[in-house]
Amino acid sequence: LAKTTQPISMDSYEGQEVNITCSHNNIATNDYITWYQQFPSQGPRFIIQGYKTKVTNEVASLFIPADRKSSTLSLPRVSLSDTAVYYCLVALGGSQGNLIFGKGTKLSVKP
Amino acid sequence: DVKVTQSSRYLVKRTGEKVFLECVQDMDHENMFWYRQDPGLGLRLIYFSYDVKMKEKGDIPEGYSVSREKKERFSLILESASTNQTSMYLCASSSHGLAGRAEAFFGQGTRLTVV
């Protein structure tokens, strides 16, 4: 499975746009890129997933360049409630497989 | 609503005890996972299962075993609990055929303390 690298932590202020970049140099053709969010004392929850170019939903946008060796999770106008750990995963789209989480990026949003 | 339910939220066990952590999902998912989470180490995969009676080792299987006799239930077993197994344990499930594509749903976690 492709290994991912993302910053350990980031700080932001309310109302700002936050971009968290994840590098996955060894991504394979069948791999998808998925982001999860985890609040303290809770299990992670799915935010967004993409294969290439740009994906947007009501929570975030995901930008994936043509070479797919990195991806950027974009959170528009963050609020205090976006303070959480964000995990980038790269996993096969095939029939079986495990889900490997890294250490994630701890985002702290300040007032 | 998809639900992944872990049997206990908090658990305190003694060193050497055999410990069972139970996880049940109600979405007919084929894939189920057990992770442990420790400060500064993120989530680490212990075992996963992609079908009944099937299991695969994750990154840190030592000291653990699992059982999947029914599709909806995935049990994590600590054969002889040790203090270094004190941790938050998280169970997850996802649909088959799309393990890397499908959304994984997590339980609330079991905080296990071994004394």
GROMACS .gro file of C-alpha atoms in nm:
model
  226
    1LEU     CA    1   0.000   0.000   0.000
    2ALA     CA    2   0.116   0.350  -0.078
    3LYS     CA    3   0.258   0.530   0.221
    4THR     CA    4   0.134   0.880   0.295
    5THR     CA    5   0.308   1.178   0.448
    6GLN     CA    6   0.124   1.474   0.593
    7PRO     CA    7   0.211   1.751   0.840
    8ILE     CA    8   0.186   1.660   1.205
    9SER     CA    9  -0.006   1.974   1.297
   10MET     CA   10  -0.149   2.297   1.163
   11ASP     CA   11  -0.296   2.606   1.323
   12SER     CA   12  -0.561   2.831   1.176
   13TYR     CA   13  -0.813   3.096   1.273
   14GLU     CA   14  -1.185   3.095   1.237
   15GLY     CA   15  -1.306   3.197   0.893
   16GLN     CA   16  -0.985   3.106   0.713
   17GLU     CA   17  -0.946   2.847   0.442
   18VAL     CA   18  -0.726   2.557   0.545
   19ASN     CA   19  -0.535   2.337   0.303
   20ILE     CA   20  -0.377   2.015   0.421
   21THR     CA   21  -0.148   1.845   0.176
   22CYS     CA   22  -0.070   1.476   0.171
   23SER     CA   23   0.207   1.321  -0.036
   24HIS     CA   24   0.178   0.967  -0.169
   25ASN     CA   25   0.463   0.920  -0.413
   26ASN     CA   26   0.407   0.548  -0.459
   27ILE     CA   27   0.037   0.564  -0.540
   28ALA     CA   28  -0.073   0.288  -0.775
   29THR     CA   29  -0.310   0.307  -1.067
   30ASN     CA   30  -0.602   0.154  -0.877
   31ASP     CA   31  -0.556   0.352  -0.557
   32TYR     CA   32  -0.813   0.599  -0.432
   33ILE     CA   33  -0.740   0.889  -0.198
   34THR     CA   34  -0.963   0.924   0.103
   35TRP     CA   35  -0.972   1.168   0.392
   36TYR     CA   36  -1.113   1.107   0.738
   37GLN     CA   37  -1.176   1.341   1.029
   38GLN     CA   38  -1.151   1.244   1.392
   39PHE     CA   39  -1.272   1.439   1.693
   40PRO     CA   40  -1.141   1.358   2.042
   41SER     CA   41  -1.294   1.046   2.196
   42GLN     CA   42  -1.466   0.948   1.872
   43GLY     CA   43  -1.391   0.718   1.584
   44PRO     CA   44  -1.284   0.871   1.251
   45ARG     CA   45  -1.549   0.963   1.001
   46PHE     CA   46  -1.528   0.980   0.623
   47ILE     CA   47  -1.500   1.328   0.471
   48ILE     CA   48  -1.420   1.295   0.103
   49GLN     CA   49  -1.270   1.066  -0.157
   50GLY     CA   50  -1.128   1.112  -0.503
   51TYR     CA   51  -0.929   0.952  -0.779
   52LYS     CA   52  -0.816   1.248  -0.988
   53THR     CA   53  -0.874   1.619  -1.048
   54LYS     CA   54  -1.117   1.783  -0.808
   55VAL     CA   55  -1.396   1.658  -0.587
   56THR     CA   56  -1.622   1.881  -0.380
   57ASN     CA   57  -1.892   1.806  -0.128
   58GLU     CA   58  -2.070   2.001   0.141
   59VAL     CA   59  -1.780   1.963   0.382
   60ALA     CA   60  -1.460   1.997   0.180
   61SER     CA   61  -1.282   1.992  -0.153
   62LEU     CA   62  -1.013   1.752  -0.261
   63PHE     CA   63  -0.758   1.853  -0.521
   64ILE     CA   64  -0.551   1.586  -0.694
   65PRO     CA   65  -0.291   1.685  -0.955
   66ALA     CA   66  -0.243   1.487  -1.273
   67ASP     CA   67   0.049   1.281  -1.140
   68ARG     CA   68  -0.157   1.188  -0.830
   69LYS     CA   69   0.153   1.190  -0.611
   70SER     CA   70  -0.008   1.432  -0.371
   71SER     CA   71  -0.350   1.558  -0.275
   72THR     CA   72  -0.482   1.859  -0.089
   73LEU     CA   73  -0.781   1.867   0.140
   74SER     CA   74  -0.935   2.213   0.146
   75LEU     CA   75  -1.166   2.323   0.426
   76PRO     CA   76  -1.337   2.654   0.347
   77ARG     CA   77  -1.394   2.906   0.626
   78VAL     CA   78  -1.309   2.683   0.920
   79SER     CA   79  -1.477   2.718   1.254
   80LEU     CA   80  -1.375   2.607   1.603
   81SER     CA   81  -1.568   2.284   1.550
   82ASP     CA   82  -1.329   2.186   1.269
   83THR     CA   83  -1.056   2.131   1.527
   84ALA     CA   84  -0.975   1.764   1.475
   85VAL     CA   85  -0.722   1.520   1.337
   86TYR     CA   86  -0.737   1.469   0.962
   87TYR     CA   87  -0.612   1.148   0.803
   88CYS     CA   88  -0.516   1.091   0.443
   89LEU     CA   89  -0.545   0.734   0.316
   90VAL     CA   90  -0.446   0.575  -0.010
   91ALA     CA   91  -0.602   0.238  -0.067
   92LEU     CA   92  -0.685  -0.002  -0.341
   93GLY     CA   93  -1.020   0.014  -0.510
   94GLY     CA   94  -1.021  -0.362  -0.546
   95SER     CA   95  -1.210  -0.637  -0.372
   96GLN     CA   96  -1.003  -0.683  -0.063
   97GLY     CA   97  -0.769  -0.471   0.126
   98ASN     CA   98  -0.693  -0.311   0.449
   99LEU     CA   99  -0.715   0.051   0.545
  100ILE     CA  100  -0.390   0.193   0.673
  101PHE     CA  101  -0.408   0.518   0.865
  102GLY     CA  102  -0.101   0.727   0.933
  103LYS     CA  103  -0.057   0.968   1.221
  104GLY     CA  104  -0.276   1.234   1.067
  105THR     CA  105  -0.266   1.613   1.087
  106LYS     CA  106  -0.390   1.777   1.402
  107LEU     CA  107  -0.571   2.094   1.301
  108SER     CA  108  -0.625   2.354   1.571
  109VAL     CA  109  -0.866   2.635   1.490
  110LYS     CA  110  -0.841   2.941   1.712
  111PRO     CA  111  -1.095   3.218   1.762
  112ASP     CA  112  -2.821   0.505   1.014
  113VAL     CA  113  -2.520   0.283   0.986
  114LYS     CA  114  -2.413   0.157   1.318
  115VAL     CA  115  -2.095   0.001   1.442
  116THR     CA  116  -2.132  -0.085   1.806
  117GLN     CA  117  -1.854  -0.179   2.040
  118SER     CA  118  -1.958  -0.370   2.348
  119SER     CA  119  -1.787  -0.151   2.605
  120ARG     CA  120  -1.685   0.212   2.617
  121TYR     CA  121  -1.446   0.165   2.908
  122LEU     CA  122  -1.285  -0.152   3.035
  123VAL     CA  123  -1.037  -0.225   3.313
  124LYS     CA  124  -0.867  -0.562   3.318
  125ARG     CA  125  -0.583  -0.722   3.510
  126THR     CA  126  -0.254  -0.833   3.364
  127GLY     CA  127  -0.275  -1.189   3.236
  128GLU     CA  128  -0.652  -1.188   3.187
  129LYS     CA  129  -0.807  -1.299   2.861
  130VAL     CA  130  -0.997  -1.005   2.719
  131PHE     CA  131  -1.269  -1.002   2.456
  132LEU     CA  132  -1.362  -0.686   2.269
  133GLU     CA  133  -1.678  -0.722   2.066
  134CYS     CA  134  -1.788  -0.528   1.761
  135VAL     CA  135  -2.118  -0.555   1.579
  136GLN     CA  136  -2.226  -0.379   1.259
  137ASP     CA  137  -2.573  -0.362   1.112
  138MET     CA  138  -2.496  -0.276   0.749
  139ASP     CA  139  -2.420  -0.624   0.617
  140HIS     CA  140  -2.064  -0.512   0.549
  141GLU     CA  141  -1.810  -0.770   0.446
  142ASN     CA  142  -1.499  -0.590   0.569
  143MET     CA  143  -1.431  -0.535   0.936
  144PHE     CA  144  -1.124  -0.390   1.103
  145TRP     CA  145  -0.966  -0.356   1.446
  146TYR     CA  146  -0.734  -0.067   1.525
  147ARG     CA  147  -0.563   0.063   1.832
  148GLN     CA  148  -0.492   0.428   1.884
  149ASP     CA  149  -0.222   0.569   2.106
  150PRO     CA  150  -0.110   0.930   2.152
  151GLY     CA  151   0.137   1.033   1.885
  152LEU     CA  152   0.105   0.704   1.694
  153GLY     CA  153  -0.222   0.751   1.510
  154LEU     CA  154  -0.440   0.452   1.427
  155ARG     CA  155  -0.261   0.125   1.379
  156LEU     CA  156  -0.427  -0.172   1.216
  157ILE     CA  157  -0.427  -0.491   1.423
  158TYR     CA  158  -0.636  -0.728   1.213
  159PHE     CA  159  -0.896  -0.711   0.943
  160SER     CA  160  -1.147  -0.953   0.798
  161TYR     CA  161  -1.301  -0.949   0.452
  162ASP     CA  162  -1.541  -1.236   0.504
  163VAL     CA  163  -1.675  -1.473   0.767
  164LYS     CA  164  -1.397  -1.686   0.912
  165MET     CA  165  -1.139  -1.495   0.708
  166LYS     CA  166  -0.878  -1.279   0.873
  167GLU     CA  167  -0.561  -1.099   0.780
  168LYS     CA  168  -0.290  -0.955   0.998
  169GLY     CA  169  -0.244  -0.583   1.005
  170ASP     CA  170   0.063  -0.395   1.117
  171ILE     CA  171   0.065  -0.494   1.485
  172PRO     CA  172  -0.102  -0.836   1.534
  173GLU     CA  173   0.132  -0.960   1.807
  174GLY     CA  174  -0.051  -1.036   2.129
  175TYR     CA  175  -0.392  -1.031   1.961
  176SER     CA  176  -0.621  -1.271   1.783
  177VAL     CA  177  -0.959  -1.225   1.619
  178SER     CA  178  -1.272  -1.421   1.550
  179ARG     CA  179  -1.539  -1.372   1.285
  180GLU     CA  180  -1.798  -1.646   1.309
  181LYS     CA  181  -2.085  -1.431   1.186
  182LYS     CA  182  -2.081  -1.157   0.929
  183GLU     CA  183  -2.197  -0.886   1.162
  184ARG     CA  184  -1.962  -0.960   1.449
  185PHE     CA  185  -1.586  -0.922   1.476
  186SER     CA  186  -1.415  -0.997   1.804
  187LEU     CA  187  -1.070  -0.894   1.916
  188ILE     CA  188  -0.907  -1.119   2.174
  189LEU     CA  189  -0.618  -1.037   2.400
  190GLU     CA  190  -0.499  -1.382   2.503
  191SER     CA  191  -0.306  -1.258   2.805
  192ALA     CA  192  -0.348  -0.887   2.861
  193SER     CA  193  -0.041  -0.682   2.934
  194THR     CA  194   0.000  -0.322   3.045
  195ASN     CA  195   0.136  -0.222   2.703
  196GLN     CA  196  -0.199  -0.312   2.557
  197THR     CA  197  -0.362  -0.027   2.744
  198SER     CA  198  -0.506   0.177   2.459
  199MET     CA  199  -0.813   0.296   2.271
  200TYR     CA  200  -0.945   0.022   2.047
  201LEU     CA  201  -1.153   0.110   1.744
  202CYS     CA  202  -1.359  -0.119   1.525
  203ALA     CA  203  -1.466  -0.030   1.170
  204SER     CA  204  -1.657  -0.184   0.884
  205SER     CA  205  -1.693  -0.120   0.513
  206SER     CA  206  -1.861  -0.280   0.216
  207HIS     CA  207  -1.698  -0.553   0.012
  208GLY     CA  208  -1.548  -0.520  -0.330
  209LEU     CA  209  -1.458  -0.162  -0.257
  210ALA     CA  210  -1.242  -0.182   0.051
  211GLY     CA  211  -1.032   0.108  -0.057
  212ARG     CA  212  -1.319   0.298  -0.209
  213ALA     CA  213  -1.599   0.245   0.031
  214GLU     CA  214  -1.659   0.462   0.330
  215ALA     CA  215  -1.548   0.296   0.651
  216PHE     CA  216  -1.772   0.338   0.954
  217PHE     CA  217  -1.621   0.339   1.298
  218GLY     CA  218  -1.747   0.252   1.640
  219GLN     CA  219  -1.710   0.484   1.937
  220GLY     CA  220  -1.410   0.299   2.067
  221THR     CA  221  -1.325   0.100   2.377
  222ARG     CA  222  -1.077   0.250   2.616
  223LEU     CA  223  -0.901  -0.048   2.770
  224THR     CA  224  -0.683  -0.013   3.076
  225VAL     CA  225  -0.473  -0.309   3.185
  226VAL     CA  226  -0.353  -0.286   3.543
   0.00000   0.00000   0.00000
